[in-house]
Amino acid sequence: MASANPLFPYIYRFGQPVFDRLFYNRYRRDAIAHATGRLLMVGLGPGTDMKFVPPAVTSISAVEPVAAFREMASRLASRHGITADIVEGTGESIPFGDNSFDSVHIGLVLCSVEDVTATLAEIRRVLVPDGRLVVLEHVRGEGLMGRLQDLVSKPWSWLAAGCEPNRRTVDSIAAAGFDTTGLRAIPRTPVPFPCKPHLQGFATLIE
């Protein structure tokens, strides 16, 4: 996961709560409601999604490459009485064994990993057969929206720590061997350009 802008974790930490209160918290809660059993959270960030983990989850592990985010997430977990194993790592090289998790959560993550294909292959590896990929991502739009995202992708990527707003994420998830019928597009959200539309729901591993 890229982090070209060293100030990004702190900008995100203090700016994101505003967007969370305005709209993202309901999207986070609805997405992670699909998680069950042993849960791995890839690209945990400051840990906001942990607050919405449903009772069906029996344990939480998390991978996060940025030290500042790991520290923020650990403090959040402590404040909310959440037990979580938060470790250093990237989506492209998840430090857990094969078939370790019943669910893997990605929340606004695939836009910024360096290699989407490798990340999804790793997620597939650590999931049990019929395991569930829980998704909240912003993706490339259609028509003019998509073309504008293509134009701003490079400068936005530097500003936002590698985030590429024009990724065709649902196609990548399907190509990785997941059934995507549990995913739905949210074309109109109050999230500012270029980080919309959104993809939400779950994809099931096909064996």
Steps between C-alpha positions, in 0.01 A plus 500: 500500500651829394555794734677761286362792698643466857239740636211291372440294818458819703289678238283189482482462878366850558303548177332161461288523818309789343413287196426203725241695698345647186464177303772234520407346834174364360682352201766347728236349729294356214805346333664336800164358613577219252808384696489176697733274698872566494541841336806649334496872425743596222622860495350585839593869491420676830257219588161666452337187357573302817227696679239338277609135511184286548446239775538219244875572493691282747849652466667798331840513335622791292782585260618859461829617340513851648633524857306817578175331400582189707552721806173686439311174454648349815392803702150483352473130584610567857246782544214284374600177675568322170745210492689498171830359377636792295819418310728662246451380144366576156217363294751352259668297777258416780689354800247227583469139395279340237130458582531706819187713472129468436471862385737763365399866510624767260379851578621767255817298445523357147529852358843535659670160497792485258385173343127423505543155344762394755292636788191310394709184452626536858146557628391189315787305658416591861125443459339166572307331216175693446652784704359850470665817375326795666521814288466875520699663220478803277541411132518642150175654383338480160500755220626850580564415865739221404682714245550776756633247750748382236622859458559569870623154595874574513497824702230361729707187554793701634282716721306205644778249564465294185120510468399450136135603461452339160550134584248249362478315828200275443665360187817428697307323776317284246825418320652387832240223528222655707126491443409870491120468504499619864660832401296804408592830343413824676519749212390811686652583837585829673867404493702764309655436159713307407423239767168375368297301400522219756489123512354336810405154624681168486654260252526127563804295414433253218683168534 
